[in-house]
Amino acid sequence: MKLTLKVWRQKNVNTKGSLETYNNVDVDPDMSFLEMIDVVNEQLIAEKKEPIAFEHDCREGICGACSMVINGRPHGPQQGTTTCQLHMRHFKDGETVVIEPFRSASFPIIKDLVVDRSAFDRIIQSGGYVSVKTGQAQDANSIPIEKGLADTAFEAASCIGCGACVAACPNASAMLFTSAKVSHLALLPQGEVEAESRVMKMVDKMDEEGFGMCSNTGACEVECPKEISIENIARMNRAYLKASLGSEK
Amino acid sequence: MSLTGLFLCTFLIVHLIGNLQLLINDGGKAFNAYAHFMSNNLFIQVTAKGLYAMILLHAIKGFLMALNNRKAAGGSRYAVSTSKNASWTSRNMALLGSWVFIFIGVHMAHFWRQMKWGELNMMNIDGVMVKNLYEYISVAYENPLIVAFYVISMIMIGAHLWHGFGSAFQTLGINHKKYTPIIDGFGKGFSVIIPGLFAAIPVWMLLT
Ligand code: HEM
Ligand code: SF4
Ligand code: FES
């Protein structure tokens, strides 16, 4: 099949980018979306042109590197998949596909489709860990945890930090990511100990990084490749409210 | 945002109950007595000041939030925008709210100013002379343009609450497998029925 691609090309943070059109791109329906870009890049390199810069690592939906917005949707049109898990058979012959970087003031564009998501790392650094002594790795089932709670914590922990939630949000809010991280720690006994100070630190850091305020549009949970629920956001709102009312600051 | 928004929702109910008296077929007696009570009762007057503060607080906070979020989203957004992941109302709360804010201004200049300072005809209710606001409103609602403005504004409030009602609970951290569908359903009903009844009053008065 043949596609027309419109790809965002931008030299670096300081230059203005624009969409560039690539006509008649030959595509095999069995290719993944990233393989399709690989092929385009081989062609570009053969023509002595600059290849399209994009991020990728695992290519199996677990690392969260492959950030891009495809036809207006982070990670493309399929529900619950990353770009690397998206296959070209979901596109029609002759279709025009527009590929843009994740956009948010807190994710500056480094080059083409590559954005700097280190703001997420700094949110984690501000409190996304357990610093109390938890001893050796426990034998299975030695710490009793209710099954429902363990499942909820596990679902939250499946966040891969890709940033699609921020990219999808009209407010560029990082609430889904932050709440997933806050939840997965707070719901388990080892993480619960520092739950209050953690939620304060992580939310404050998130605001400091310049992410927008949540207005509950719900776009994040629709676009999240791991289908993290906005229930986590409510849980974080609840915890933050409680922690800030009780805090001495 | 959530607390002021929900406060304004309770205000809507009280305001609606008062307004529905316009439909009583008694030449405006019940409504005028109510309007007289509202503008002379100390408790109501104090509460009203609180209400104005709430409206301003909600509007200013909403406006600042919209500005902040526009900045956070970065200057240029996507070349292709999608409506597939979030409802139109949820994306346009500031726009809808601004219309509602302008509506409140126009509405107060229209009726409230008359009641407060206007030279209205008087009506005798059981020996007390009260301003005949009913008559003034009836005349206004014979103008289809005014009625149309009120009806459109009610649709805007309804759209604002279509997202806003449920959203306020999520903001307060209330999201529950059992109760959230009930709250959301109630919010959708509220956002259709309450503005619908408000809008029905001028339409009814225009048609009869
Ligand atoms: C005075 C004019 C108004 C303006 C400028 C305004 C603006 C806004 C804005 C910008 C938001 C937040 C956007 C969002 O969460 O997506 C909002 C939320 C809300 N508004 Fe308004 N609004 C106004 C009037 C009203 C009125 C009259 C009511 C109710 C009768 C109301 C009820 C709500 C509710 C329930 C929310 C949701 C709160 C939350 O998500 O935390 N608003 N409004
Ligand atoms: S919450 Fe979902 S969309 Fe957001 S960073 Fe985590 S996995 Fe990505
Ligand atoms: S490359 Fe790792 S999730 Fe796509």
mmCIF file of N, CA, C and O in Angstrom, chain B residues 41-94:
data_model
loop_
_atom_site.group_PDB
_atom_site.id
_atom_site.type_symbol
_atom_site.label_atom_id
_atom_site.label_comp_id
_atom_site.label_asym_id
_atom_site.label_seq_id
_atom_site.Cartn_x
_atom_site.Cartn_y
_atom_site.Cartn_z
ATOM 1 N N ASN B 41 -35.095 41.356 52.703
ATOM 2 C CA ASN B 41 -34.709 40.495 53.818
ATOM 3 C C ASN B 41 -33.195 40.553 54.035
ATOM 4 O O ASN B 41 -32.417 40.400 53.089
ATOM 5 N N LEU B 42 -32.803 40.809 55.260
ATOM 6 C CA LEU B 42 -31.384 40.999 55.560
ATOM 7 C C LEU B 42 -30.572 39.746 55.239
ATOM 8 O O LEU B 42 -29.518 39.805 54.619
ATOM 9 N N PHE B 43 -31.111 38.578 55.657
ATOM 10 C CA PHE B 43 -30.393 37.321 55.435
ATOM 11 C C PHE B 43 -30.145 37.100 53.940
ATOM 12 O O PHE B 43 -29.048 36.754 53.514
ATOM 13 N N ILE B 44 -31.201 37.343 53.141
ATOM 14 C CA ILE B 44 -31.079 37.153 51.688
ATOM 15 C C ILE B 44 -30.040 38.129 51.126
ATOM 16 O O ILE B 44 -29.222 37.781 50.282
ATOM 17 N N GLN B 45 -30.067 39.370 51.630
ATOM 18 C CA GLN B 45 -29.138 40.380 51.122
ATOM 19 C C GLN B 45 -27.678 39.990 51.405
ATOM 20 O O GLN B 45 -26.813 40.133 50.549
ATOM 21 N N VAL B 46 -27.450 39.455 52.618
ATOM 22 C CA VAL B 46 -26.086 39.034 52.958
ATOM 23 C C VAL B 46 -25.683 37.839 52.099
ATOM 24 O O VAL B 46 -24.581 37.789 51.529
ATOM 25 N N THR B 47 -26.603 36.868 51.973
ATOM 26 C CA THR B 47 -26.308 35.693 51.159
ATOM 27 C C THR B 47 -26.009 36.099 49.719
ATOM 28 O O THR B 47 -25.120 35.541 49.066
ATOM 29 N N ALA B 48 -26.762 37.092 49.229
ATOM 30 C CA ALA B 48 -26.575 37.538 47.848
ATOM 31 C C ALA B 48 -25.161 38.078 47.634
ATOM 32 O O ALA B 48 -24.525 37.782 46.624
ATOM 33 N N LYS B 49 -24.649 38.829 48.631
ATOM 34 C CA LYS B 49 -23.280 39.344 48.501
ATOM 35 C C LYS B 49 -22.303 38.174 48.399
ATOM 36 O O LYS B 49 -21.357 38.192 47.604
ATOM 37 N N GLY B 50 -22.556 37.157 49.224
ATOM 38 C CA GLY B 50 -21.718 35.956 49.169
ATOM 39 C C GLY B 50 -21.787 35.313 47.795
ATOM 40 O O GLY B 50 -20.768 34.872 47.250
ATOM 41 N N LEU B 51 -22.979 35.285 47.236
ATOM 42 C CA LEU B 51 -23.174 34.696 45.910
ATOM 43 C C LEU B 51 -22.376 35.453 44.852
ATOM 44 O O LEU B 51 -21.695 34.846 44.016
ATOM 45 N N TYR B 52 -22.431 36.805 44.912
ATOM 46 C CA TYR B 52 -21.668 37.588 43.920
ATOM 47 C C TYR B 52 -20.183 37.272 44.040
ATOM 48 O O TYR B 52 -19.476 37.129 43.043
ATOM 49 N N ALA B 53 -19.737 37.152 45.305
ATOM 50 C CA ALA B 53 -18.321 36.831 45.522
ATOM 51 C C ALA B 53 -17.980 35.469 44.924
ATOM 52 O O ALA B 53 -16.937 35.299 44.291
ATOM 53 N N MET B 54 -18.891 34.505 45.106
ATOM 54 C CA MET B 54 -18.669 33.154 44.580
ATOM 55 C C MET B 54 -18.589 33.172 43.051
ATOM 56 O O MET B 54 -17.754 32.498 42.450
ATOM 57 N N ILE B 55 -19.500 33.917 42.437
ATOM 58 C CA ILE B 55 -19.508 33.988 40.971
ATOM 59 C C ILE B 55 -18.179 34.579 40.495
ATOM 60 O O ILE B 55 -17.530 34.035 39.602
ATOM 61 N N LEU B 56 -17.778 35.684 41.151
ATOM 62 C CA LEU B 56 -16.519 36.324 40.746
ATOM 63 C C LEU B 56 -15.330 35.395 40.957
ATOM 64 O O LEU B 56 -14.479 35.233 40.082
ATOM 65 N N LEU B 57 -15.305 34.748 42.130
ATOM 66 C CA LEU B 57 -14.213 33.849 42.463
ATOM 67 C C LEU B 57 -14.125 32.722 41.437
ATOM 68 O O LEU B 57 -13.047 32.410 40.902
ATOM 69 N N HIS B 58 -15.280 32.130 41.153
ATOM 70 C CA HIS B 58 -15.340 31.018 40.200
ATOM 71 C C HIS B 58 -14.890 31.482 38.807
ATOM 72 O O HIS B 58 -14.093 30.825 38.152
ATOM 73 N N ALA B 59 -15.389 32.651 38.396
ATOM 74 C CA ALA B 59 -15.062 33.143 37.060
ATOM 75 C C ALA B 59 -13.585 33.516 36.959
ATOM 76 O O ALA B 59 -12.910 33.164 35.987
ATOM 77 N N ILE B 60 -13.064 34.192 37.999
ATOM 78 C CA ILE B 60 -11.660 34.618 37.953
ATOM 79 C C ILE B 60 -10.745 33.395 37.980
ATOM 80 O O ILE B 60 -9.810 33.272 37.198
ATOM 81 N N LYS B 61 -11.067 32.444 38.881
ATOM 82 C CA LYS B 61 -10.239 31.234 38.960
ATOM 83 C C LYS B 61 -10.284 30.464 37.639
ATOM 84 O O LYS B 61 -9.260 29.986 37.151
ATOM 85 N N GLY B 62 -11.480 30.367 37.088
ATOM 86 C CA GLY B 62 -11.638 29.649 35.814
ATOM 87 C C GLY B 62 -10.846 30.311 34.704
ATOM 88 O O GLY B 62 -10.180 29.657 33.901
ATOM 89 N N PHE B 63 -10.896 31.636 34.700
ATOM 90 C CA PHE B 63 -10.200 32.396 33.661
ATOM 91 C C PHE B 63 -8.687 32.229 33.801
ATOM 92 O O PHE B 63 -7.985 31.949 32.823
ATOM 93 N N LEU B 64 -8.184 32.365 35.043
ATOM 94 C CA LEU B 64 -6.742 32.206 35.277
ATOM 95 C C LEU B 64 -6.283 30.801 34.920
ATOM 96 O O LEU B 64 -5.209 30.597 34.334
ATOM 97 N N MET B 65 -7.139 29.824 35.249
ATOM 98 C CA MET B 65 -6.803 28.431 34.966
ATOM 99 C C MET B 65 -6.714 28.215 33.455
ATOM 100 O O MET B 65 -5.780 27.576 32.955
ATOM 101 N N ALA B 66 -7.667 28.806 32.728
ATOM 102 C CA ALA B 66 -7.653 28.651 31.270
ATOM 103 C C ALA B 66 -6.391 29.283 30.679
ATOM 104 O O ALA B 66 -5.755 28.720 29.784
ATOM 105 N N LEU B 67 -6.010 30.469 31.221
ATOM 106 C CA LEU B 67 -4.795 31.137 30.737
ATOM 107 C C LEU B 67 -3.564 30.285 31.014
ATOM 108 O O LEU B 67 -2.727 30.051 30.144
ATOM 109 N N ASN B 68 -3.469 29.813 32.259
ATOM 110 C CA ASN B 68 -2.344 28.982 32.688
ATOM 111 C C ASN B 68 -2.235 27.737 31.794
ATOM 112 O O ASN B 68 -1.138 27.366 31.355
ATOM 113 N N ASN B 69 -3.373 27.125 31.522
ATOM 114 C CA ASN B 69 -3.358 25.886 30.748
ATOM 115 C C ASN B 69 -3.004 26.117 29.285
ATOM 116 O O ASN B 69 -2.397 25.277 28.640
ATOM 117 N N ARG B 70 -3.412 27.277 28.792
ATOM 118 C CA ARG B 70 -3.040 27.611 27.422
ATOM 119 C C ARG B 70 -1.519 27.714 27.305
ATOM 120 O O ARG B 70 -0.908 27.232 26.368
ATOM 121 N N LYS B 71 -0.927 28.325 28.332
ATOM 122 C CA LYS B 71 0.532 28.470 28.356
ATOM 123 C C LYS B 71 1.205 27.094 28.485
ATOM 124 O O LYS B 71 2.171 26.794 27.794
ATOM 125 N N ALA B 72 0.645 26.249 29.369
ATOM 126 C CA ALA B 72 1.227 24.928 29.600
ATOM 127 C C ALA B 72 1.179 24.078 28.333
ATOM 128 O O ALA B 72 2.069 23.263 28.083
ATOM 129 N N ALA B 73 0.134 24.268 27.547
ATOM 130 C CA ALA B 73 -0.012 23.460 26.334
ATOM 131 C C ALA B 73 1.001 23.867 25.272
ATOM 132 O O ALA B 73 1.233 23.131 24.321
ATOM 133 N N GLY B 74 1.627 25.015 25.428
ATOM 134 C CA GLY B 74 2.628 25.458 24.450
ATOM 135 C C GLY B 74 1.958 26.200 23.304
ATOM 136 O O GLY B 74 0.818 25.899 22.957
ATOM 137 N N GLY B 75 2.671 27.124 22.750
ATOM 138 C CA GLY B 75 2.110 28.001 21.724
ATOM 139 C C GLY B 75 1.346 27.278 20.624
ATOM 140 O O GLY B 75 0.135 27.404 20.491
ATOM 141 N N SER B 76 2.052 26.441 19.862
ATOM 142 C CA SER B 76 1.352 25.804 18.745
ATOM 143 C C SER B 76 0.945 24.396 19.148
ATOM 144 O O SER B 76 1.755 23.597 19.591
ATOM 145 N N ARG B 77 -0.311 24.084 19.024
ATOM 146 C CA ARG B 77 -0.766 22.732 19.316
ATOM 147 C C ARG B 77 -0.746 21.935 18.017
ATOM 148 O O ARG B 77 0.012 22.244 17.108
ATOM 149 N N TYR B 78 -1.568 20.925 17.926
ATOM 150 C CA TYR B 78 -1.434 19.988 16.812
ATOM 151 C C TYR B 78 -2.035 20.481 15.494
ATOM 152 O O TYR B 78 -3.036 21.182 15.490
ATOM 153 N N ALA B 79 -1.402 20.077 14.397
ATOM 154 C CA ALA B 79 -1.939 20.387 13.074
ATOM 155 C C ALA B 79 -3.263 19.649 12.873
ATOM 156 O O ALA B 79 -4.202 20.182 12.298
ATOM 157 N N VAL B 80 -3.299 18.416 13.340
ATOM 158 C CA VAL B 80 -4.549 17.656 13.287
ATOM 159 C C VAL B 80 -5.088 17.608 14.707
ATOM 160 O O VAL B 80 -4.419 17.130 15.605
ATOM 161 N N SER B 81 -6.284 18.133 14.905
ATOM 162 C CA SER B 81 -6.826 18.025 16.253
ATOM 163 C C SER B 81 -7.948 17.003 16.223
ATOM 164 O O SER B 81 -8.633 16.848 15.227
ATOM 165 N N THR B 82 -8.087 16.296 17.329
ATOM 166 C CA THR B 82 -9.081 15.234 17.365
ATOM 167 C C THR B 82 -10.140 15.568 18.397
ATOM 168 O O THR B 82 -9.869 16.272 19.362
ATOM 169 N N SER B 83 -11.342 15.109 18.173
ATOM 170 C CA SER B 83 -12.385 15.290 19.181
ATOM 171 C C SER B 83 -12.771 13.923 19.722
ATOM 172 O O SER B 83 -13.754 13.761 20.412
ATOM 173 N N LYS B 84 -11.951 12.928 19.391
ATOM 174 C CA LYS B 84 -12.324 11.553 19.728
ATOM 175 C C LYS B 84 -12.050 11.192 21.181
ATOM 176 O O LYS B 84 -12.545 10.197 21.670
ATOM 177 N N ASN B 85 -11.212 11.979 21.881
ATOM 178 C CA ASN B 85 -10.846 11.538 23.224
ATOM 179 C C ASN B 85 -11.453 12.348 24.363
ATOM 180 O O ASN B 85 -11.301 11.976 25.522
ATOM 181 N N ALA B 86 -12.138 13.441 24.061
ATOM 182 C CA ALA B 86 -12.774 14.201 25.135
ATOM 183 C C ALA B 86 -13.957 14.977 24.575
ATOM 184 O O ALA B 86 -13.939 15.394 23.418
ATOM 185 N N SER B 87 -14.977 15.158 25.404
ATOM 186 C CA SER B 87 -16.205 15.794 24.930
ATOM 187 C C SER B 87 -15.973 17.270 24.603
ATOM 188 O O SER B 87 -15.060 17.901 25.141
ATOM 189 N N TRP B 88 -16.825 17.804 23.746
ATOM 190 C CA TRP B 88 -16.707 19.203 23.357
ATOM 191 C C TRP B 88 -16.897 20.108 24.573
ATOM 192 O O TRP B 88 -16.156 21.072 24.761
ATOM 193 N N THR B 89 -17.874 19.796 25.403
ATOM 194 C CA THR B 89 -18.137 20.663 26.560
ATOM 195 C C THR B 89 -16.925 20.703 27.483
ATOM 196 O O THR B 89 -16.559 21.771 27.970
ATOM 197 N N SER B 90 -16.264 19.540 27.692
ATOM 198 C CA SER B 90 -15.136 19.529 28.622
ATOM 199 C C SER B 90 -13.976 20.369 28.101
ATOM 200 O O SER B 90 -13.196 20.911 28.869
ATOM 201 N N ARG B 91 -13.879 20.487 26.773
ATOM 202 C CA ARG B 91 -12.789 21.275 26.198
ATOM 203 C C ARG B 91 -13.112 22.757 26.148
ATOM 204 O O ARG B 91 -12.253 23.574 25.854
ATOM 205 N N ASN B 92 -14.376 23.104 26.337
ATOM 206 C CA ASN B 92 -14.769 24.495 26.131
ATOM 207 C C ASN B 92 -15.414 25.128 27.354
ATOM 208 O O ASN B 92 -16.275 25.990 27.226
ATOM 209 N N MET B 93 -14.970 24.676 28.532
ATOM 210 C CA MET B 93 -15.561 25.196 29.774
ATOM 211 C C MET B 93 -15.356 26.703 29.917
ATOM 212 O O MET B 93 -16.250 27.408 30.387
ATOM 213 N N ALA B 94 -14.204 27.196 29.535
ATOM 214 C CA ALA B 94 -13.926 28.627 29.707
ATOM 215 C C ALA B 94 -14.800 29.455 28.760
ATOM 216 O O ALA B 94 -15.333 30.495 29.130
#
